[in-house]
CSV table of C-alpha atoms and ligand atoms in Angstrom, one decimal:
chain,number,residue,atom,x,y,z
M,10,UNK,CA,-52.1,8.6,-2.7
M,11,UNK,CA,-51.9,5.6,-4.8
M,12,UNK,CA,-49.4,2.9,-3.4
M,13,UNK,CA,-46.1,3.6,-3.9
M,14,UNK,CA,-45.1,-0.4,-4.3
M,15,UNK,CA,-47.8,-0.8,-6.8
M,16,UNK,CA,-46.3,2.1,-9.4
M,17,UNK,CA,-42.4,0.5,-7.9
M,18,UNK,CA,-43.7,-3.1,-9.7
M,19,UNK,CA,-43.9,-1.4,-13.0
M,20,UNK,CA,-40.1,-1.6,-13.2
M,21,UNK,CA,-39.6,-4.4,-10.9
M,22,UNK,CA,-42.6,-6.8,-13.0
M,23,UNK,CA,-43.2,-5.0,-16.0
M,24,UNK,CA,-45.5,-6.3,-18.4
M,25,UNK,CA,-44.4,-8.5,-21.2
M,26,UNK,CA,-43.2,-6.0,-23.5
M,27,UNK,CA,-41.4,-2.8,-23.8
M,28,UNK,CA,-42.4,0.1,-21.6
M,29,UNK,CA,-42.7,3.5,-23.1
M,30,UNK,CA,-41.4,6.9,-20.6
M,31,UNK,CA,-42.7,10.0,-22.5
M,32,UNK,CA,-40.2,12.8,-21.5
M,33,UNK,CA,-41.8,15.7,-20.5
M,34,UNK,CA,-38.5,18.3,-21.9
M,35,UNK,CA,-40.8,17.6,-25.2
M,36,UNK,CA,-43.9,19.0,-23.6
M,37,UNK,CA,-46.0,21.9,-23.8
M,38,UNK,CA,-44.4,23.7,-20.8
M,39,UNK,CA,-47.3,26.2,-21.4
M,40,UNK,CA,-49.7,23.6,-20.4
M,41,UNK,CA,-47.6,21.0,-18.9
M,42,UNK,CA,-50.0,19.2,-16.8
M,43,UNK,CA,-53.2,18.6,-18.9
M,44,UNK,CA,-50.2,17.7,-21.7
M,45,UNK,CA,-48.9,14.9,-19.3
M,46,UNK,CA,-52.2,13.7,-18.9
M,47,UNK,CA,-52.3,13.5,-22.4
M,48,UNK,CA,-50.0,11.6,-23.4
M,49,UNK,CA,-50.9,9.1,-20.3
M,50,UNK,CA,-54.2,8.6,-21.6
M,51,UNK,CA,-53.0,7.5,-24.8
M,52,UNK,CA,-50.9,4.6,-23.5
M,53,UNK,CA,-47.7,5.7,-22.1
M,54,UNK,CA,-46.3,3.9,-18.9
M,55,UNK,CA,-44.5,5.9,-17.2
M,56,UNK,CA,-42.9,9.8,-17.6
M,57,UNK,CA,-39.2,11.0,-18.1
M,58,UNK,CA,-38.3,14.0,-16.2
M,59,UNK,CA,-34.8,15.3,-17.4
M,60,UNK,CA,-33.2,17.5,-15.2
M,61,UNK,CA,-30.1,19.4,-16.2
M,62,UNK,CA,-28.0,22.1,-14.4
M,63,UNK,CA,-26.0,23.5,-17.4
M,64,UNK,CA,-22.7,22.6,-16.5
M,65,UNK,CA,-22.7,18.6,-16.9
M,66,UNK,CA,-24.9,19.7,-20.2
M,67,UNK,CA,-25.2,22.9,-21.8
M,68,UNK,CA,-28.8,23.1,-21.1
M,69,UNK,CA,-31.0,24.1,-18.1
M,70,UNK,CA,-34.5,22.1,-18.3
M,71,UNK,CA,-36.6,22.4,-15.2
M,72,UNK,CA,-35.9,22.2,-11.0
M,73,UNK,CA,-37.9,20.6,-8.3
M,74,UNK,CA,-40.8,22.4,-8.7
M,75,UNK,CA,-41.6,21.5,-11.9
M,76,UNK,CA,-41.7,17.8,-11.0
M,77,UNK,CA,-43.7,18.5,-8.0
M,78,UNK,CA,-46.1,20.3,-10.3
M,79,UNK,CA,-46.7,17.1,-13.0
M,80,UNK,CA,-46.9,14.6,-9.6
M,81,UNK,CA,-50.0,16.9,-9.0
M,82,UNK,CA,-51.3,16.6,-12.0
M,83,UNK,CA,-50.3,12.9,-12.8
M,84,UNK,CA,-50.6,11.0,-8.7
M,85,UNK,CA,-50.9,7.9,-10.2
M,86,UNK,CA,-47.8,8.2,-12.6
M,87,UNK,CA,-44.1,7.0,-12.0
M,88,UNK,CA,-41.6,9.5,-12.3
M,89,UNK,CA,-38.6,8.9,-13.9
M,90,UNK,CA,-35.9,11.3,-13.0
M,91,UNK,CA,-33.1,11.7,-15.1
M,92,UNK,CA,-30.4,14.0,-13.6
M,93,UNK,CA,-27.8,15.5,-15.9
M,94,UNK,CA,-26.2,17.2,-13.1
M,95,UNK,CA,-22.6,17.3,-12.6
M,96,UNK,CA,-23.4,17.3,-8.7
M,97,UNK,CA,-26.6,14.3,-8.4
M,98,UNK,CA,-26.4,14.1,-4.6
M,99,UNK,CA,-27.5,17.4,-3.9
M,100,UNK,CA,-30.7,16.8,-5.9
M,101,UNK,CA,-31.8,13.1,-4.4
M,102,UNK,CA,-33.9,14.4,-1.8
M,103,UNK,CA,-35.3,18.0,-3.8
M,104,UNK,CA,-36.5,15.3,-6.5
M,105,UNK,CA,-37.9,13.0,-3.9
M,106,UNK,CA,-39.5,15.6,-1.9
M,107,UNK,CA,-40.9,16.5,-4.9
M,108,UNK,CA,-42.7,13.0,-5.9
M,109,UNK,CA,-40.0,10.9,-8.2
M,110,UNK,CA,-40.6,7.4,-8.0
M,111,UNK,CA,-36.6,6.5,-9.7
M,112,UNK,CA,-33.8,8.9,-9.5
M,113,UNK,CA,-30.6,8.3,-12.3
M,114,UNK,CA,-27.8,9.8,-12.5
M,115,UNK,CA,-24.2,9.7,-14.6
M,116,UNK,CA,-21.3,7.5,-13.9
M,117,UNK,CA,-19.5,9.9,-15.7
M,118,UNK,CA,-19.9,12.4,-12.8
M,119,UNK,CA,-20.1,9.6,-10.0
M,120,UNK,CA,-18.3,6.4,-10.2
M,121,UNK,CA,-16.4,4.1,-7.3
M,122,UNK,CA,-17.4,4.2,-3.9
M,123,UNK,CA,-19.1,7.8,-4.5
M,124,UNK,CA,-21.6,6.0,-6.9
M,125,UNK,CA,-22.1,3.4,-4.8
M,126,UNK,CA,-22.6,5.7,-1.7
M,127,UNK,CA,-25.1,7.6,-4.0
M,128,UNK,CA,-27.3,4.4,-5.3
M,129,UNK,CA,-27.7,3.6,-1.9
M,130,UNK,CA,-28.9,6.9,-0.8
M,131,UNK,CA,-31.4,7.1,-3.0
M,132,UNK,CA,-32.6,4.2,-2.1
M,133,UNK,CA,-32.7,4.8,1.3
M,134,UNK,CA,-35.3,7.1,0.0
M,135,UNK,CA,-37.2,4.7,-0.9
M,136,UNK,CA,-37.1,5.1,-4.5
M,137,UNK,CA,-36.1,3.4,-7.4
M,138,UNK,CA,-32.4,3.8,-9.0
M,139,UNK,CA,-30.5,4.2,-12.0
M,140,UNK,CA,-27.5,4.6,-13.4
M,141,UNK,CA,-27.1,6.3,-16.7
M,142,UNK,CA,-24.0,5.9,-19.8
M,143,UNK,CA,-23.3,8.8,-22.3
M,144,UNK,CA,-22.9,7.6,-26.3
M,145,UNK,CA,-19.2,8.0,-25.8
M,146,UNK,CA,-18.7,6.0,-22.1
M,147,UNK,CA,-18.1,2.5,-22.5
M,148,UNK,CA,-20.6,0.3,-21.6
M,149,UNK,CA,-17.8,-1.3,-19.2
M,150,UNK,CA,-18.2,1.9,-17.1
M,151,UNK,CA,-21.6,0.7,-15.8
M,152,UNK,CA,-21.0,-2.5,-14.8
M,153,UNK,CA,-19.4,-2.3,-11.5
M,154,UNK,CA,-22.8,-1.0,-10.3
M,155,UNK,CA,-25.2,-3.3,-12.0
M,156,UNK,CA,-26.0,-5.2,-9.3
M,157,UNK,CA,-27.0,-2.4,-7.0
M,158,UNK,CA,-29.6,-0.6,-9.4
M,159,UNK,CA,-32.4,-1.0,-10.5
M,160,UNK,CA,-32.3,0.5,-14.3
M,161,UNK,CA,-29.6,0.8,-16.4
M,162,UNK,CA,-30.1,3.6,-18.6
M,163,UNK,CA,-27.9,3.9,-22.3
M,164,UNK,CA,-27.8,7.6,-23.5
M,165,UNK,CA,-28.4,7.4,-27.8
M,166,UNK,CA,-27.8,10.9,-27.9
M,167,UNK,CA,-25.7,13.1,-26.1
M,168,UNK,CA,-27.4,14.7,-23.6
M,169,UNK,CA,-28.6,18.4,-23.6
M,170,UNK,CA,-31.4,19.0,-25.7
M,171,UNK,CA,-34.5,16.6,-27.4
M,172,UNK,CA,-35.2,16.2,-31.0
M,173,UNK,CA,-31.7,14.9,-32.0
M,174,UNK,CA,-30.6,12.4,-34.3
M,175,UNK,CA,-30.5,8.6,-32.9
M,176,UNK,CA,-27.0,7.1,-32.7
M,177,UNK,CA,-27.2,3.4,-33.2
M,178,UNK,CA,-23.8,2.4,-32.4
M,179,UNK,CA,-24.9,2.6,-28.5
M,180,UNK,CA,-27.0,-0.5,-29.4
M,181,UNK,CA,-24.5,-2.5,-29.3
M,182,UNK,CA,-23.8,-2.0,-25.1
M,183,UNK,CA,-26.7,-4.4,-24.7
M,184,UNK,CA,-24.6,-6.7,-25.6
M,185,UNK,CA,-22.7,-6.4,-22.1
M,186,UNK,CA,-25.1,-4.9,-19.9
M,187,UNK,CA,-28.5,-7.1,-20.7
M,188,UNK,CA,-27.2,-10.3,-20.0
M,189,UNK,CA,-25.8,-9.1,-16.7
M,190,UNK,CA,-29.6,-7.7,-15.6
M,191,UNK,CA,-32.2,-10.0,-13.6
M,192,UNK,CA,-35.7,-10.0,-14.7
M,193,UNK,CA,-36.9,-7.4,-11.8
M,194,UNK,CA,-34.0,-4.9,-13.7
M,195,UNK,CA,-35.1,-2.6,-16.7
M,196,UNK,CA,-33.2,-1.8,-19.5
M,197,UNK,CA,-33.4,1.9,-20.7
M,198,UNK,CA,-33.0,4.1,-23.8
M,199,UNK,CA,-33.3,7.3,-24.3
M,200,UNK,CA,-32.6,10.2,-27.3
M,201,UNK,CA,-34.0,10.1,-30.8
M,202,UNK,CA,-36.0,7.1,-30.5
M,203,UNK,CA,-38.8,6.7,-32.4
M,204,UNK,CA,-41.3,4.1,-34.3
M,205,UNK,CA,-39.2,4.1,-37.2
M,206,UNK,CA,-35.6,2.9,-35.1
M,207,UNK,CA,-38.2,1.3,-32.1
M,208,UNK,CA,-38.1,-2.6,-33.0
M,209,UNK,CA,-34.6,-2.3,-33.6
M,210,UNK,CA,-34.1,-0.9,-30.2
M,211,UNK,CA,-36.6,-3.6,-28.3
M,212,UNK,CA,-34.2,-6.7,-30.3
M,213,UNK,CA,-31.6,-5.2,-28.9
M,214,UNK,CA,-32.8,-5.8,-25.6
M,215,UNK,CA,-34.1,-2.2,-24.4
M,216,UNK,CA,-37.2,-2.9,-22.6
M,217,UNK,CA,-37.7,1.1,-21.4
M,218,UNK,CA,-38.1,3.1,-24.0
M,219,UNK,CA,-37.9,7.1,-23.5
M,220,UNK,CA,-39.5,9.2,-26.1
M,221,UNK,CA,-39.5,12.9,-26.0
M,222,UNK,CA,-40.5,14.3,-29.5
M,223,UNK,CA,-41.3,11.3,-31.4
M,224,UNK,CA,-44.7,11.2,-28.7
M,225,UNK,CA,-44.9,15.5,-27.4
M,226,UNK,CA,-44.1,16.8,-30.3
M,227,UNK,CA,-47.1,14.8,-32.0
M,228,UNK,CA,-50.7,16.7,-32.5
M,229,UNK,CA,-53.1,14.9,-29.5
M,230,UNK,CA,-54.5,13.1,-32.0
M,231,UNK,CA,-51.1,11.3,-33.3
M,232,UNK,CA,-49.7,10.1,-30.4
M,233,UNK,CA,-51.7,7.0,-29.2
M,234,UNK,CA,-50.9,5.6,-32.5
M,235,UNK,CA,-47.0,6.7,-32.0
M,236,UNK,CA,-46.8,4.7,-28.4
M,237,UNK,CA,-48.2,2.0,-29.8
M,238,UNK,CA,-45.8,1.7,-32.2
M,239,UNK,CA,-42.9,2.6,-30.3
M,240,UNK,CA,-44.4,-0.3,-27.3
M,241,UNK,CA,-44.2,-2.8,-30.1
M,242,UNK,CA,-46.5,-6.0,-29.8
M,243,UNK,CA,-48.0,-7.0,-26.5
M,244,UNK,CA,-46.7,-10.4,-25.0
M,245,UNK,CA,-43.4,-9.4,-26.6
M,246,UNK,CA,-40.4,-9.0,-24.0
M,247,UNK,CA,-37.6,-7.1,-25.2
M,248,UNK,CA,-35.1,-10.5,-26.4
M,249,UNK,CA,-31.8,-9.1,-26.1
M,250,UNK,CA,-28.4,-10.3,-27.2
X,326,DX5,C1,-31.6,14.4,-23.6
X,326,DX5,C2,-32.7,13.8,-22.7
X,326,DX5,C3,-33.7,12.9,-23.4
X,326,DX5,C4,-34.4,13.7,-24.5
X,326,DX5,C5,-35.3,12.8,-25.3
X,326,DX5,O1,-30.6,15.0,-22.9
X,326,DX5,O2,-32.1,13.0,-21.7
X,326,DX5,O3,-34.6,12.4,-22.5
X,326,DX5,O4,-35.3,14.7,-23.9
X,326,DX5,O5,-36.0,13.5,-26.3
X,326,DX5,P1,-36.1,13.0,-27.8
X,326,DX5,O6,-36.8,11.7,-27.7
X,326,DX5,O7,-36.8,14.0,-28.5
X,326,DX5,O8,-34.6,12.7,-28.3
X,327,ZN,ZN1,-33.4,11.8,-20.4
């Protein structure tokens, strides 16, 4: 089992650029494994795992099992677990149990002591945290908690389903939350990115990019090139404000 500190220093030392998190809703659930590989070997860092329950979103995605089944096929990866749940405490330990390497979750379903009591659960798991900010949340929502986590995630689409349309406006909470982020903190993105909005995103400051149908819904061939794209240049940190 490779070490679990190694895969934590992705988000804790990250290379000098932007980090690129592939999620999986965008896969071929038919052939999810060998698809994850996939999209591995052609230069992704990490995977997303979205998780919803169909109540805080009107979506179910996948449960427990699911992520248990891509750790098999993907030891080496981290898993990034985003939970659209209205109730995120009673999935930390089913998701760790089942291999993620950094649980987030909504401050529009946890916030005050209740988020706090949650970040620190989950990292009494020993895994990574996050906390994550819907397109319509204010940016000022999040920062109570900044200190404590170890990603901040910014929703730029409302959460439910892949494939939607970016909304930009949600650039602009860099603004507030980068500056407030050490260097061992990551800045996330997720919804409708893609190469053409992607260097707009990383001089905004987003250093973790999610991708779900800009990179799965690409033939094999397509989607090294994609990444690549999306990663922007090497030795490039994402500036910020
Ligand atoms: C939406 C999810 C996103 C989505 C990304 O609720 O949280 O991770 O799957 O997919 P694309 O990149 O296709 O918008
Ligand atoms: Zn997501």
């Amino acid at each position: 089992m490779p070490d679990p500190t190694e895969k934590h220093r992705l988000i804790h030392t990250p290379p000098a650029r932007a980090l690129v998190a592939p999620s999986i809703l965008a896969a071929d659930f038919a052939d999810l494994g060998a698809d994850c590989r996939d999209v591995m070997n052609a230069g992704a860092d990490l995977l997303h795992v979205d998780i919803m329950d169909g109540h805080f979103v009107p979506n179910l995605s996948m449960g427990p099992a699911v992520c248990a089944a891509v750790r098999r096929a993907c030891p080496g990866v981290f898993l990034d677990v985003h939970l659209m749940v209205s109730e995120p405490d009673a999935y930390v330990d089913p998701f760790v149990d089942a291999g993620a390497d950094l649980i987030s979750f909504h401050v529009e379903v946890r916030e005050g002591m209740a988020c706090r009591d949650l970040i620190k659960r989950i990292r009494e798991r020993g895994v990574k945290t996050g906390v994550v900010v819907n397109p319509p949340t204010p940016a000022e929502r999040v920062m109570p908690y900044v200190d404590l986590v170890d990603l901040v995630l910014v929703m730029s689409v409302n959460p439910g389903f892949g494939g939607q349309a970016f909304i930009p406006e949600v650039l602009e909470k860099a603004r507030m939350i980068k500056p407030a982020l050490r260097a061992d903190q990551r800045l996330e993105i997720d919804g409708g990115v893609s190469p053409g909005n992607a260097e707009r995103v990383r001089e905004a400051g987003f250093d973790v990019l999610v991708a779900g149908s800009a990179v799965f819904g690409l033939p094999a061939g397509d989607r090294a090139g994609a990444i690549a794209e999306i990663r922007g240049p090497a030795g490039v940190a994402s500036p910020g404000p």
